[in-house]
Amino acid sequence: MAAFYIALVHWPVYNREGEAVATSVTPLDLHDLGRIALTYGAAGYYVTAPYESQRRLVEEIIYHWREGVGGEHSPQRQRALAAARVVGTVEEAFDGVAGREGAEPFVVGTTARPFAGAMAAERVMDEAAGRPVLLLFGTGYGLAEDVLLAADATLEPITGAGDFNHLPVRAAIAIYLDRILGNRD
């Protein structure tokens, strides 16, 4: 199976008014994303943060758990954050995967909104045809449309029982990864 990577995108994403913005970094997202990535065997994950101050904060949190006192007290969290990388843009995450894998990744966007041509999550690995996969997950109110249009594919939204459709990004990541990679035996 091809390697896969996750990118937690903080820019460009939408706010509740539909404007493209940069969102805040949430430490809980970093920890939970690491645990989800490790559970499903991700080769790595990227946190895209457009501002230097955000990247410094993420680096400090990662350092605390990977190499600092936090890692000594919680080896599981240290392990979960081992694959984390901080970048400024989606393009830098793309370049990071391409550099590590020696091939351009098959980039897959996610959205809670209807999107023309969206595909089922279960098809991702077949569609990637052996290329590494980079899954993009937007914070706030989701990835900006230009990010989705630049991706090789976009996944169908996760739907629930009613018309409410605004999952926490950590939950959406877990659901999508289970649909893409979960054990079906």
GROMACS .gro file of C-alpha atoms in nm:
model
  185
    1MET     CA    1   0.000   0.000   0.000
    2ALA     CA    2   0.121   0.350  -0.081
    3ALA     CA    3   0.230   0.580   0.201
    4PHE     CA    4  -0.024   0.834   0.316
    5TYR     CA    5   0.009   1.165   0.493
    6ILE     CA    6  -0.234   1.405   0.655
    7ALA     CA    7  -0.229   1.784   0.650
    8LEU     CA    8  -0.427   1.986   0.903
    9VAL     CA    9  -0.479   2.311   0.714
   10HIS     CA   10  -0.520   2.646   0.893
   11TRP     CA   11  -0.507   2.860   0.576
   12PRO     CA   12  -0.681   2.914   0.342
   13VAL     CA   13  -1.000   2.801   0.512
   14TYR     CA   14  -1.340   2.960   0.549
   15ASN     CA   15  -1.491   3.131   0.848
   16ARG     CA   16  -1.864   3.122   0.924
   17GLU     CA   17  -1.923   3.417   0.688
   18GLY     CA   18  -1.761   3.230   0.399
   19GLU     CA   19  -1.447   3.444   0.394
   20ALA     CA   20  -1.104   3.288   0.337
   21VAL     CA   21  -0.908   3.327   0.660
   22ALA     CA   22  -0.636   3.173   0.872
   23THR     CA   23  -0.761   2.994   1.183
   24SER     CA   24  -0.605   2.950   1.524
   25VAL     CA   25  -0.394   2.649   1.609
   26THR     CA   26  -0.549   2.431   1.878
   27PRO     CA   27  -0.314   2.214   2.086
   28LEU     CA   28  -0.582   1.948   2.129
   29ASP     CA   29  -0.594   1.907   1.749
   30LEU     CA   30  -0.220   1.841   1.745
   31HIS     CA   31  -0.238   1.565   2.006
   32ASP     CA   32  -0.547   1.399   1.866
   33LEU     CA   33  -0.423   1.417   1.507
   34GLY     CA   34  -0.104   1.243   1.615
   35ARG     CA   35  -0.299   0.966   1.783
   36ILE     CA   36  -0.527   0.920   1.482
   37ALA     CA   37  -0.232   0.923   1.239
   38LEU     CA   38  -0.046   0.664   1.444
   39THR     CA   39  -0.353   0.443   1.479
   40TYR     CA   40  -0.405   0.430   1.102
   41GLY     CA   41  -0.037   0.407   1.006
   42ALA     CA   42   0.020   0.748   0.849
   43ALA     CA   43   0.377   0.801   0.734
   44GLY     CA   44   0.353   1.153   0.871
   45TYR     CA   45   0.133   1.452   0.923
   46TYR     CA   46   0.167   1.820   0.858
   47VAL     CA   47   0.025   2.115   1.043
   48THR     CA   48   0.002   2.411   0.807
   49ALA     CA   49   0.018   2.740   0.992
   50PRO     CA   50   0.065   3.058   0.787
   51TYR     CA   51   0.205   3.280   1.062
   52GLU     CA   52   0.552   3.250   1.213
   53SER     CA   53   0.407   3.287   1.564
   54GLN     CA   54   0.173   2.993   1.501
   55ARG     CA   55   0.456   2.777   1.370
   56ARG     CA   56   0.669   2.860   1.674
   57LEU     CA   57   0.381   2.764   1.905
   58VAL     CA   58   0.330   2.431   1.727
   59GLU     CA   59   0.705   2.361   1.735
   60GLU     CA   60   0.714   2.432   2.110
   61ILE     CA   61   0.424   2.198   2.175
   62ILE     CA   62   0.579   1.924   1.963
   63TYR     CA   63   0.919   1.972   2.127
   64HIS     CA   64   0.763   1.948   2.474
   65TRP     CA   65   0.608   1.611   2.395
   66ARG     CA   66   0.877   1.465   2.168
   67GLU     CA   67   1.196   1.573   2.339
   68GLY     CA   68   1.103   1.762   2.653
   69VAL     CA   69   0.955   1.677   2.989
   70GLY     CA   70   0.618   1.586   2.841
   71GLY     CA   71   0.766   1.297   2.646
   72GLU     CA   72   0.932   1.160   2.957
   73HIS     CA   73   0.596   1.152   3.135
   74SER     CA   74   0.390   1.033   2.841
   75PRO     CA   75   0.575   0.802   2.600
   76GLN     CA   76   0.249   0.735   2.411
   77ARG     CA   77   0.204   1.104   2.333
   78GLN     CA   78   0.572   1.128   2.243
   79ARG     CA   79   0.520   0.847   1.994
   80ALA     CA   80   0.203   1.003   1.855
   81LEU     CA   81   0.375   1.336   1.788
   82ALA     CA   82   0.689   1.179   1.636
   83ALA     CA   83   0.556   1.211   1.280
   84ALA     CA   84   0.444   1.577   1.310
   85ARG     CA   85   0.588   1.842   1.081
   86VAL     CA   86   0.506   2.214   1.076
   87VAL     CA   87   0.487   2.406   0.749
   88GLY     CA   88   0.346   2.737   0.635
   89THR     CA   89   0.141   2.623   0.336
   90VAL     CA   90  -0.024   2.327   0.168
   91GLU     CA   91   0.240   2.357  -0.105
   92GLU     CA   92   0.514   2.302   0.155
   93ALA     CA   93   0.335   1.989   0.278
   94PHE     CA   94   0.314   1.869  -0.084
   95ASP     CA   95   0.687   1.932  -0.131
   96GLY     CA   96   0.764   1.756   0.198
   97VAL     CA   97   0.578   1.442   0.093
   98ALA     CA   98   0.731   1.450  -0.256
   99GLY     CA   99   1.079   1.484  -0.104
  100ARG     CA  100   1.032   1.201   0.143
  101GLU     CA  101   0.865   0.963  -0.100
  102GLY     CA  102   1.046   1.049  -0.425
  103ALA     CA  103   0.712   1.098  -0.604
  104GLU     CA  104   0.446   1.366  -0.617
  105PRO     CA  105   0.157   1.282  -0.388
  106PHE     CA  106  -0.200   1.226  -0.494
  107VAL     CA  107  -0.365   1.518  -0.315
  108VAL     CA  108  -0.714   1.465  -0.172
  109GLY     CA  109  -0.929   1.744  -0.030
  110THR     CA  110  -1.216   1.706   0.213
  111THR     CA  111  -1.524   1.918   0.263
  112ALA     CA  112  -1.858   1.910   0.442
  113ARG     CA  113  -2.012   2.097   0.147
  114PRO     CA  114  -2.143   1.933  -0.170
  115PHE     CA  115  -1.865   1.930  -0.431
  116ALA     CA  116  -1.900   1.835  -0.799
  117GLY     CA  117  -1.721   1.513  -0.885
  118ALA     CA  118  -1.650   1.418  -0.523
  119MET     CA  119  -1.556   1.053  -0.477
  120ALA     CA  120  -1.614   0.794  -0.210
  121ALA     CA  121  -1.338   0.767   0.050
  122GLU     CA  122  -1.307   0.394  -0.013
  123ARG     CA  123  -1.170   0.469  -0.364
  124VAL     CA  124  -0.874   0.685  -0.258
  125MET     CA  125  -0.600   0.422  -0.252
  126ASP     CA  126  -0.708   0.275  -0.588
  127GLU     CA  127  -0.727   0.620  -0.749
  128ALA     CA  128  -0.382   0.709  -0.615
  129ALA     CA  129  -0.241   0.420  -0.823
  130GLY     CA  130   0.062   0.364  -0.601
  131ARG     CA  131   0.148   0.730  -0.549
  132PRO     CA  132   0.179   0.858  -0.193
  133VAL     CA  133  -0.142   1.020  -0.071
  134LEU     CA  134  -0.174   1.360   0.098
  135LEU     CA  135  -0.513   1.409   0.267
  136LEU     CA  136  -0.606   1.773   0.334
  137PHE     CA  137  -0.836   1.861   0.623
  138GLY     CA  138  -0.950   2.217   0.678
  139THR     CA  139  -1.005   2.381   1.013
  140GLY     CA  140  -1.269   2.651   1.071
  141TYR     CA  141  -1.549   2.605   0.820
  142GLY     CA  142  -1.343   2.399   0.579
  143LEU     CA  143  -1.091   2.426   0.301
  144ALA     CA  144  -1.119   2.719   0.062
  145GLU     CA  145  -1.254   2.625  -0.280
  146ASP     CA  146  -0.925   2.702  -0.458
  147VAL     CA  147  -0.755   2.435  -0.245
  148LEU     CA  148  -1.023   2.182  -0.338
  149LEU     CA  149  -0.999   2.273  -0.707
  150ALA     CA  150  -0.620   2.229  -0.701
  151ALA     CA  151  -0.645   1.882  -0.543
  152ASP     CA  152  -0.640   1.566  -0.754
  153ALA     CA  153  -0.965   1.456  -0.591
  154THR     CA  154  -1.215   1.564  -0.327
  155LEU     CA  155  -1.400   1.326  -0.099
  156GLU     CA  156  -1.774   1.311  -0.059
  157PRO     CA  157  -1.888   1.484   0.259
  158ILE     CA  158  -1.958   1.282   0.570
  159THR     CA  159  -2.331   1.286   0.629
  160GLY     CA  160  -2.522   1.215   0.943
  161ALA     CA  161  -2.883   1.167   1.036
  162GLY     CA  162  -3.007   1.519   0.971
  163ASP     CA  163  -2.918   1.845   0.803
  164PHE     CA  164  -2.650   1.949   1.056
  165ASN     CA  165  -2.304   1.886   0.910
  166HIS     CA  166  -2.018   2.051   1.100
  167LEU     CA  167  -1.804   1.784   1.264
  168PRO     CA  168  -1.494   1.870   1.464
  169VAL     CA  169  -1.195   1.824   1.234
  170ARG     CA  170  -1.054   1.551   1.460
  171ALA     CA  171  -1.373   1.347   1.423
  172ALA     CA  172  -1.382   1.397   1.046
  173ILE     CA  173  -1.021   1.283   1.013
  174ALA     CA  174  -1.090   0.966   1.210
  175ILE     CA  175  -1.404   0.886   1.010
  176TYR     CA  176  -1.239   0.943   0.673
  177LEU     CA  177  -0.929   0.742   0.765
  178ASP     CA  178  -1.144   0.455   0.881
  179ARG     CA  179  -1.332   0.463   0.552
  180ILE     CA  180  -1.008   0.476   0.352
  181LEU     CA  181  -0.790   0.241   0.554
  182GLY     CA  182  -0.998   0.064   0.817
  183ASN     CA  183  -0.993  -0.312   0.850
  184ARG     CA  184  -1.288  -0.452   0.658
  185ASP     CA  185  -1.245  -0.818   0.760
   0.00000   0.00000   0.00000
